[in-house]
PDB file of N, CA, C and O in Angstrom:
ATOM      1  N   TRP A   1      82.037  96.081 106.838  1.00 94.00           N
ATOM      2  CA  TRP A   1      82.802  97.408 106.133  1.00 94.00           C
ATOM      3  C   TRP A   1      84.043  97.019 106.735  1.00 94.00           C
ATOM      4  O   TRP A   1      84.537  97.114 107.991  1.00 94.00           O
ATOM      5  N   ARG A   2      85.191  97.352 105.768  1.00 96.00           N
ATOM      6  CA  ARG A   2      86.522  97.790 106.712  1.00 96.00           C
ATOM      7  C   ARG A   2      87.356  98.902 106.373  1.00 96.00           C
ATOM      8  O   ARG A   2      87.315  99.217 104.652  1.00 96.00           O
ATOM      9  N   VAL A   3      88.624  99.095 106.241  1.00 96.00           N
ATOM     10  CA  VAL A   3      88.471 100.136 105.784  1.00 96.00           C
ATOM     11  C   VAL A   3      90.440  99.495 104.256  1.00 96.00           C
ATOM     12  O   VAL A   3      90.825  98.657 105.363  1.00 96.00           O
ATOM     13  N   SER A   4      89.979 100.300 103.831  1.00 96.00           N
ATOM     14  CA  SER A   4      90.928  99.574 102.694  1.00 96.00           C
ATOM     15  C   SER A   4      92.298 100.339 102.138  1.00 96.00           C
ATOM     16  O   SER A   4      93.275  99.947 101.792  1.00 96.00           O
ATOM     17  N   ASP A   5      92.180 101.051 102.551  1.00 97.00           N
ATOM     18  CA  ASP A   5      93.075 102.257 102.615  1.00 97.00           C
ATOM     19  C   ASP A   5      93.135 104.154 103.276  1.00 97.00           C
ATOM     20  O   ASP A   5      92.077 104.469 103.183  1.00 97.00           O
ATOM     21  N   ARG A   6      93.954 104.543 103.738  1.00 97.00           N
ATOM     22  CA  ARG A   6      93.872 105.520 104.289  1.00 97.00           C
ATOM     23  C   ARG A   6      95.311 106.483 103.950  1.00 97.00           C
ATOM     24  O   ARG A   6      96.146 105.792 104.019  1.00 97.00           O
ATOM     25  N   SER A   7      94.812 108.018 104.155  1.00 98.00           N
ATOM     26  CA  SER A   7      96.057 108.437 103.782  1.00 98.00           C
ATOM     27  C   SER A   7      95.457 109.717 104.774  1.00 98.00           C
ATOM     28  O   SER A   7      94.655 110.458 105.237  1.00 98.00           O
ATOM     29  N   TYR A   8      96.919 110.745 105.410  1.00 97.00           N
ATOM     30  CA  TYR A   8      96.662 111.959 106.162  1.00 97.00           C
ATOM     31  C   TYR A   8      97.825 112.879 105.420  1.00 97.00           C
ATOM     32  O   TYR A   8      97.938 112.386 104.886  1.00 97.00           O
ATOM     33  N   GLU A   9      97.087 114.265 105.845  1.00 98.00           N
ATOM     34  CA  GLU A   9      97.925 115.340 106.233  1.00 98.00           C
ATOM     35  C   GLU A   9      98.352 116.136 106.715  1.00 98.00           C
ATOM     36  O   GLU A   9      96.792 116.396 107.875  1.00 98.00           O
ATOM     37  N   ILE A  10      99.478 116.459 107.590  1.00 97.00           N
ATOM     38  CA  ILE A  10      99.241 116.919 108.735  1.00 97.00           C
ATOM     39  C   ILE A  10      99.185 118.873 108.465  1.00 97.00           C
ATOM     40  O   ILE A  10     100.088 118.601 107.619  1.00 97.00           O
ATOM     41  N   ILE A  11      98.703 119.611 108.915  1.00 97.00           N
ATOM     42  CA  ILE A  11      97.995 120.798 108.993  1.00 97.00           C
ATOM     43  C   ILE A  11      99.022 121.528 110.084  1.00 97.00           C
ATOM     44  O   ILE A  11      99.678 122.202 109.187  1.00 97.00           O
ATOM     45  N   ASP A  12      99.124 121.059 111.387  1.00 98.00           N
ATOM     46  CA  ASP A  12      99.852 121.571 111.857  1.00 98.00           C
ATOM     47  C   ASP A  12      99.663 121.033 113.173  1.00 98.00           C
ATOM     48  O   ASP A  12      99.405 119.953 113.391  1.00 98.00           O
ATOM     49  N   LEU A  13     101.033 120.577 113.799  1.00 98.00           N
ATOM     50  CA  LEU A  13     101.518 120.251 114.766  1.00 98.00           C
ATOM     51  C   LEU A  13     102.114 120.816 115.644  1.00 98.00           C
ATOM     52  O   LEU A  13     103.412 122.006 115.258  1.00 98.00           O
ATOM     53  N   GLN A  14     101.818 121.292 116.852  1.00 98.00           N
ATOM     54  CA  GLN A  14     102.115 122.123 118.711  1.00 98.00           C
ATOM     55  C   GLN A  14     102.595 121.047 119.464  1.00 98.00           C
ATOM     56  O   GLN A  14     101.500 120.624 120.211  1.00 98.00           O
ATOM     57  N   ILE A  15     103.630 120.741 120.262  1.00 98.00           N
ATOM     58  CA  ILE A  15     104.292 120.673 121.090  1.00 98.00           C
ATOM     59  C   ILE A  15     104.826 121.508 122.439  1.00 98.00           C
ATOM     60  O   ILE A  15     105.820 122.153 122.150  1.00 98.00           O
ATOM     61  N   SER A  16     104.205 120.894 123.446  1.00 95.00           N
ATOM     62  CA  SER A  16     104.505 122.285 124.384  1.00 95.00           C
ATOM     63  C   SER A  16     104.390 121.236 125.695  1.00 95.00           C
ATOM     64  O   SER A  16     103.740 120.992 126.580  1.00 95.00           O
ATOM     65  N   ASP A  17     105.727 120.868 126.583  1.00 94.00           N
ATOM     66  CA  ASP A  17     106.030 119.797 127.597  1.00 94.00           C
ATOM     67  C   ASP A  17     105.119 119.118 127.293  1.00 94.00           C
ATOM     68  O   ASP A  17     105.859 117.925 126.454  1.00 94.00           O
ATOM     69  N   LYS A  18     103.983 119.114 128.006  1.00 97.00           N
ATOM     70  CA  LYS A  18     103.557 117.336 127.572  1.00 97.00           C
ATOM     71  C   LYS A  18     101.632 117.175 126.951  1.00 97.00           C
ATOM     72  O   LYS A  18     101.044 116.814 127.349  1.00 97.00           O
ATOM     73  N   LEU A  19     101.842 118.548 126.613  1.00 98.00           N
ATOM     74  CA  LEU A  19     100.663 118.544 125.538  1.00 98.00           C
ATOM     75  C   LEU A  19     101.031 118.758 123.814  1.00 98.00           C
ATOM     76  O   LEU A  19     101.893 119.300 123.557  1.00 98.00           O
ATOM     77  N   ALA A  20     100.430 118.228 123.463  1.00 98.00           N
ATOM     78  CA  ALA A  20     100.287 118.119 122.220  1.00 98.00           C
ATOM     79  C   ALA A  20      99.108 118.485 121.202  1.00 98.00           C
ATOM     80  O   ALA A  20      98.189 117.765 121.340  1.00 98.00           O
ATOM     81  N   PHE A  21      98.837 119.290 120.098  1.00 98.00           N
ATOM     82  CA  PHE A  21      97.891 119.649 119.180  1.00 98.00           C
ATOM     83  C   PHE A  21      98.265 119.909 117.893  1.00 98.00           C
ATOM     84  O   PHE A  21      99.030 119.542 117.207  1.00 98.00           O
ATOM     85  N   VAL A  22      97.519 118.489 116.864  1.00 98.00           N
ATOM     86  CA  VAL A  22      97.459 118.331 116.381  1.00 98.00           C
ATOM     87  C   VAL A  22      96.790 118.454 115.146  1.00 98.00           C
ATOM     88  O   VAL A  22      95.271 117.961 115.452  1.00 98.00           O
ATOM     89  N   ARG A  23      96.114 119.096 114.077  1.00 98.00           N
ATOM     90  CA  ARG A  23      94.866 119.070 113.024  1.00 98.00           C
ATOM     91  C   ARG A  23      95.612 118.787 111.778  1.00 98.00           C
ATOM     92  O   ARG A  23      97.057 118.523 111.297  1.00 98.00           O
ATOM     93  N   ARG A  24      95.020 117.614 111.128  1.00 98.00           N
ATOM     94  CA  ARG A  24      95.281 116.905 110.082  1.00 98.00           C
ATOM     95  C   ARG A  24      93.999 116.486 108.961  1.00 98.00           C
ATOM     96  O   ARG A  24      92.793 116.405 109.782  1.00 98.00           O
ATOM     97  N   ASN A  25      94.210 116.186 107.996  1.00 98.00           N
ATOM     98  CA  ASN A  25      92.645 116.003 106.826  1.00 98.00           C
ATOM     99  C   ASN A  25      93.231 114.529 106.646  1.00 98.00           C
ATOM    100  O   ASN A  25      94.498 114.126 106.557  1.00 98.00           O
ATOM    101  N   VAL A  26      92.036 113.401 106.836  1.00 98.00           N
ATOM    102  CA  VAL A  26      92.441 112.629 106.618  1.00 98.00           C
ATOM    103  C   VAL A  26      91.370 111.820 105.403  1.00 98.00           C
ATOM    104  O   VAL A  26      90.630 112.181 105.527  1.00 98.00           O
ATOM    105  N   SER A  27      91.819 111.100 104.664  1.00 98.00           N
ATOM    106  CA  SER A  27      90.992 110.329 103.905  1.00 98.00           C
ATOM    107  C   SER A  27      90.867 108.538 104.113  1.00 98.00           C
ATOM    108  O   SER A  27      92.383 108.360 104.006  1.00 98.00           O
ATOM    109  N   GLU A  28      89.825 108.347 103.800  1.00 97.00           N
ATOM    110  CA  GLU A  28      89.992 106.751 103.965  1.00 97.00           C
ATOM    111  C   GLU A  28      88.922 106.325 103.039  1.00 97.00           C
ATOM    112  O   GLU A  28      88.240 106.558 102.424  1.00 97.00           O
ATOM    113  N   THR A  29      89.042 104.601 102.320  1.00 98.00           N
ATOM    114  CA  THR A  29      88.353 104.777 101.695  1.00 98.00           C
ATOM    115  C   THR A  29      88.206 102.902 102.200  1.00 98.00           C
ATOM    116  O   THR A  29      88.756 102.152 103.017  1.00 98.00           O
ATOM    117  N   TYR A  30      86.200 103.014 102.239  1.00 97.00           N
ATOM    118  CA  TYR A  30      86.349 101.980 103.020  1.00 97.00           C
ATOM    119  C   TYR A  30      85.484 101.106 102.096  1.00 97.00           C
ATOM    120  O   TYR A  30      84.723 101.096 100.845  1.00 97.00           O
ATOM    121  N   LEU A  31      85.669  99.255 102.546  1.00 97.00           N
ATOM    122  CA  LEU A  31      85.469  98.506 101.470  1.00 97.00           C
ATOM    123  C   LEU A  31      84.598  97.453 101.960  1.00 97.00           C
ATOM    124  O   LEU A  31      84.738  96.890 103.356  1.00 97.00           O
ATOM    125  N   GLY A  32      83.428  96.961 101.485  1.00 97.00           N
ATOM    126  CA  GLY A  32      82.202  96.340 101.765  1.00 97.00           C
ATOM    127  C   GLY A  32      82.537  95.178 101.721  1.00 97.00           C
ATOM    128  O   GLY A  32      83.371  94.832 100.690  1.00 97.00           O
ATOM    129  N   PRO A  33      81.594  94.250 102.256  1.00 95.00           N
ATOM    130  CA  PRO A  33      81.278  92.940 102.004  1.00 95.00           C
ATOM    131  C   PRO A  33      81.584  92.295 100.690  1.00 95.00           C
ATOM    132  O   PRO A  33      81.798  91.135 100.091  1.00 95.00           O
ATOM    133  N   ASP A  34      80.975  93.477  99.659  1.00 96.00           N
ATOM    134  CA  ASP A  34      80.389  92.817  98.490  1.00 96.00           C
ATOM    135  C   ASP A  34      81.308  93.257  97.392  1.00 96.00           C
ATOM    136  O   ASP A  34      81.226  93.216  96.221  1.00 96.00           O
ATOM    137  N   GLY A  35      82.007  93.691  98.132  1.00 94.00           N
ATOM    138  CA  GLY A  35      83.199  94.426  97.199  1.00 94.00           C
ATOM    139  C   GLY A  35      83.090  95.809  96.584  1.00 94.00           C
ATOM    140  O   GLY A  35      84.103  96.854  96.317  1.00 94.00           O
ATOM    141  N   THR A  36      81.950  96.701  97.123  1.00 96.00           N
ATOM    142  CA  THR A  36      81.981  98.273  97.136  1.00 96.00           C
ATOM    143  C   THR A  36      82.956  99.020  97.609  1.00 96.00           C
ATOM    144  O   THR A  36      83.039  98.574  99.192  1.00 96.00           O
ATOM    145  N   THR A  37      82.817  99.750  97.371  1.00 97.00           N
ATOM    146  CA  THR A  37      83.674 100.694  97.938  1.00 97.00           C
ATOM    147  C   THR A  37      83.020 102.351  98.474  1.00 97.00           C
ATOM    148  O   THR A  37      81.947 102.895  97.880  1.00 97.00           O
ATOM    149  N   SER A  38      83.527 102.468  99.573  1.00 96.00           N
ATOM    150  CA  SER A  38      83.061 104.359  99.900  1.00 96.00           C
ATOM    151  C   SER A  38      84.500 104.918 100.223  1.00 96.00           C
ATOM    152  O   SER A  38      85.264 104.707 101.473  1.00 96.00           O
ATOM    153  N   ASP A  39      83.953 106.429 100.007  1.00 97.00           N
ATOM    154  CA  ASP A  39      84.880 106.885 100.353  1.00 97.00           C
ATOM    155  C   ASP A  39      84.771 108.114 101.237  1.00 97.00           C
ATOM    156  O   ASP A  39      83.841 108.812 101.360  1.00 97.00           O
ATOM    157  N   SER A  40      85.498 108.536 102.390  1.00 97.00           N
ATOM    158  CA  SER A  40      85.336 109.615 103.179  1.00 97.00           C
ATOM    159  C   SER A  40      86.656 110.496 103.226  1.00 97.00           C
ATOM    160  O   SER A  40      87.681 109.952 103.399  1.00 97.00           O
ATOM    161  N   LYS A  41      86.117 112.125 103.682  1.00 98.00           N
ATOM    162  CA  LYS A  41      87.632 112.612 103.562  1.00 98.00           C
ATOM    163  C   LYS A  41      86.812 113.496 105.350  1.00 98.00           C
ATOM    164  O   LYS A  41      85.741 113.726 105.877  1.00 98.00           O
ATOM    165  N   ALA A  42      88.116 113.515 106.252  1.00 98.00           N
ATOM    166  CA  ALA A  42      87.551 114.159 107.245  1.00 98.00           C
ATOM    167  C   ALA A  42      88.657 115.143 107.967  1.00 98.00           C
ATOM    168  O   ALA A  42      89.954 115.499 107.392  1.00 98.00           O
ATOM    169  N   ALA A  43      88.126 116.160 108.832  1.00 98.00           N
ATOM    170  CA  ALA A  43      89.365 117.036 109.182  1.00 98.00           C
ATOM    171  C   ALA A  43      89.306 116.847 110.754  1.00 98.00           C
ATOM    172  O   ALA A  43      88.287 116.782 111.410  1.00 98.00           O
ATOM    173  N   LEU A  44      90.780 116.809 111.476  1.00 98.00           N
ATOM    174  CA  LEU A  44      90.274 116.054 112.833  1.00 98.00           C
ATOM    175  C   LEU A  44      91.532 117.346 113.523  1.00 98.00           C
ATOM    176  O   LEU A  44      92.626 117.783 112.841  1.00 98.00           O
ATOM    177  N   ALA A  45      90.918 118.004 114.600  1.00 98.00           N
ATOM    178  CA  ALA A  45      91.976 118.222 116.123  1.00 98.00           C
ATOM    179  C   ALA A  45      91.961 117.845 117.139  1.00 98.00           C
ATOM    180  O   ALA A  45      91.020 117.305 117.600  1.00 98.00           O
ATOM    181  N   GLU A  46      93.096 117.058 117.314  1.00 98.00           N
ATOM    182  CA  GLU A  46      93.706 116.811 118.417  1.00 98.00           C
ATOM    183  C   GLU A  46      94.258 117.083 119.741  1.00 98.00           C
ATOM    184  O   GLU A  46      94.518 117.789 119.036  1.00 98.00           O
ATOM    185  N   THR A  47      94.281 116.855 120.496  1.00 98.00           N
ATOM    186  CA  THR A  47      94.588 117.050 121.642  1.00 98.00           C
ATOM    187  C   THR A  47      95.475 115.734 122.777  1.00 98.00           C
ATOM    188  O   THR A  47      94.276 115.009 122.943  1.00 98.00           O
ATOM    189  N   TRP A  48      96.739 115.554 122.121  1.00 98.00           N
ATOM    190  CA  TRP A  48      97.532 114.718 123.239  1.00 98.00           C
ATOM    191  C   TRP A  48      98.253 114.765 124.115  1.00 98.00           C
ATOM    192  O   TRP A  48      98.708 115.919 124.335  1.00 98.00           O
ATOM    193  N   VAL A  49      98.219 113.943 125.138  1.00 98.00           N
ATOM    194  CA  VAL A  49      98.435 114.249 126.328  1.00 98.00           C
ATOM    195  C   VAL A  49      99.792 113.557 127.084  1.00 98.00           C
ATOM    196  O   VAL A  49      99.640 112.249 127.047  1.00 98.00           O
ATOM    197  N   HIS A  50     101.010 113.477 126.906  1.00 98.00           N
ATOM    198  CA  HIS A  50     102.194 112.854 127.447  1.00 98.00           C
ATOM    199  C   HIS A  50     102.247 112.486 129.079  1.00 98.00           C
ATOM    200  O   HIS A  50     102.264 112.922 129.722  1.00 98.00           O
ATOM    201  N   MET A  51     101.731 111.102 129.280  1.00 97.00           N
ATOM    202  CA  MET A  51     101.711 110.716 130.726  1.00 97.00           C
ATOM    203  C   MET A  51     102.130 109.217 130.829  1.00 97.00           C
ATOM    204  O   MET A  51     102.603 108.375 129.546  1.00 97.00           O
ATOM    205  N   GLY A  52     103.052 109.093 131.243  1.00 96.00           N
ATOM    206  CA  GLY A  52     103.555 107.268 132.001  1.00 96.00           C
ATOM    207  C   GLY A  52     104.780 107.344 130.626  1.00 96.00           C
ATOM    208  O   GLY A  52     104.637 105.867 130.432  1.00 96.00           O
ATOM    209  N   GLY A  53     105.182 107.781 130.207  1.00 96.00           N
ATOM    210  CA  GLY A  53     106.340 107.657 128.870  1.00 96.00           C
ATOM    211  C   GLY A  53     105.524 107.703 127.793  1.00 96.00           C
ATOM    212  O   GLY A  53     106.226 107.040 126.634  1.00 96.00           O
ATOM    213  N   ARG A  54     104.295 108.020 127.283  1.00 97.00           N
ATOM    214  CA  ARG A  54     103.543 107.280 126.637  1.00 97.00           C
ATOM    215  C   ARG A  54     102.550 108.617 125.825  1.00 97.00           C
ATOM    216  O   ARG A  54     102.545 109.627 126.725  1.00 97.00           O
ATOM    217  N   TRP A  55     102.693 109.284 124.499  1.00 98.00           N
ATOM    218  CA  TRP A  55     101.371 110.022 124.551  1.00 98.00           C
ATOM    219  C   TRP A  55      99.816 109.155 124.118  1.00 98.00           C
ATOM    220  O   TRP A  55     100.018 108.083 123.461  1.00 98.00           O
ATOM    221  N   LEU A  56      98.741 109.553 124.731  1.00 98.00           N
ATOM    222  CA  LEU A  56      97.863 109.422 124.885  1.00 98.00           C
ATOM    223  C   LEU A  56      96.415 110.418 124.407  1.00 98.00           C
ATOM    224  O   LEU A  56      97.116 111.397 124.314  1.00 98.00           O
ATOM    225  N   LEU A  57      95.679 109.879 123.419  1.00 98.00           N
ATOM    226  CA  LEU A  57      94.834 111.088 123.243  1.00 98.00           C
ATOM    227  C   LEU A  57      93.997 111.223 124.155  1.00 98.00           C
ATOM    228  O   LEU A  57      93.285 110.478 124.661  1.00 98.00           O
ATOM    229  N   PHE A  58      93.684 112.360 123.920  1.00 98.00           N
ATOM    230  CA  PHE A  58      92.703 112.550 125.009  1.00 98.00           C
ATOM    231  C   PHE A  58      91.520 113.554 124.608  1.00 98.00           C
ATOM    232  O   PHE A  58      90.539 113.268 125.492  1.00 98.00           O
ATOM    233  N   ARG A  59      91.757 113.955 123.531  1.00 98.00           N
ATOM    234  CA  ARG A  59      90.526 114.478 122.417  1.00 98.00           C
ATOM    235  C   ARG A  59      90.550 115.136 121.198  1.00 98.00           C
ATOM    236  O   ARG A  59      91.796 114.921 120.843  1.00 98.00           O
ATOM    237  N   VAL A  60      89.031 114.840 120.326  1.00 98.00           N
ATOM    238  CA  VAL A  60      89.443 114.277 118.982  1.00 98.00           C
ATOM    239  C   VAL A  60      88.503 115.433 118.667  1.00 98.00           C
ATOM    240  O   VAL A  60      87.045 114.606 119.096  1.00 98.00           O
ATOM    241  N   GLU A  61      88.139 116.727 117.945  1.00 98.00           N
ATOM    242  CA  GLU A  61      87.002 116.727 117.152  1.00 98.00           C
ATOM    243  C   GLU A  61      87.158 116.551 115.581  1.00 98.00           C
ATOM    244  O   GLU A  61      87.889 116.546 114.803  1.00 98.00           O
ATOM    245  N   LEU A  62      85.944 116.319 114.838  1.00 97.00           N
ATOM    246  CA  LEU A  62      85.910 115.450 113.780  1.00 97.00           C
ATOM    247  C   LEU A  62      84.889 116.658 113.107  1.00 97.00           C
ATOM    248  O   LEU A  62      84.244 116.406 113.362  1.00 97.00           O
ATOM    249  N   THR A  63      85.500 116.638 111.892  1.00 98.00           N
ATOM    250  CA  THR A  63      84.591 117.395 110.668  1.00 98.00           C
ATOM    251  C   THR A  63      84.605 116.796 109.716  1.00 98.00           C
ATOM    252  O   THR A  63      85.778 116.594 108.958  1.00 98.00           O
ATOM    253  N   THR A  64      83.675 116.566 109.087  1.00 97.00           N
ATOM    254  CA  THR A  64      83.843 115.501 107.699  1.00 97.00           C
ATOM    255  C   THR A  64      83.730 116.730 106.670  1.00 97.00           C
ATOM    256  O   THR A  64      83.394 117.913 106.902  1.00 97.00           O
ATOM    257  N   LEU A  65      84.480 116.622 105.426  1.00 97.00           N
ATOM    258  CA  LEU A  65      84.690 117.189 104.245  1.00 97.00           C
ATOM    259  C   LEU A  65      84.022 116.697 103.229  1.00 97.00           C
ATOM    260  O   LEU A  65      83.702 115.133 102.969  1.00 97.00           O
ATOM    261  N   PRO A  66      84.149 117.307 102.019  1.00 94.00           N
ATOM    262  CA  PRO A  66      83.067 117.281 101.169  1.00 94.00           C
ATOM    263  C   PRO A  66      84.768 116.063 100.086  1.00 94.00           C
ATOM    264  O   PRO A  66      85.273 116.383 100.320  1.00 94.00           O
ATOM    265  N   ASN A  67      83.812 115.134  99.664  1.00 84.00           N
ATOM    266  CA  ASN A  67      84.929 114.212  98.610  1.00 84.00           C
ATOM    267  C   ASN A  67      85.015 115.075  97.289  1.00 84.00           C
ATOM    268  O   ASN A  67      84.500 115.152  96.589  1.00 84.00           O
TER     269      ASN A  67
END
């Protein structure tokens, strides 16, 4: 299985000094080896930390959503 399509919507973005908090909804379509597809939707809450000149994902919480 592989991701054949992905889209997302940013619900909330807050940046404070070296921390960023992001809430977003993600929709993905997966393509199986036999050509079948499967859809998935999830809500993500992410915490990012700015270190060494780049943003690193520190934590993510995921909640599945109905298709």
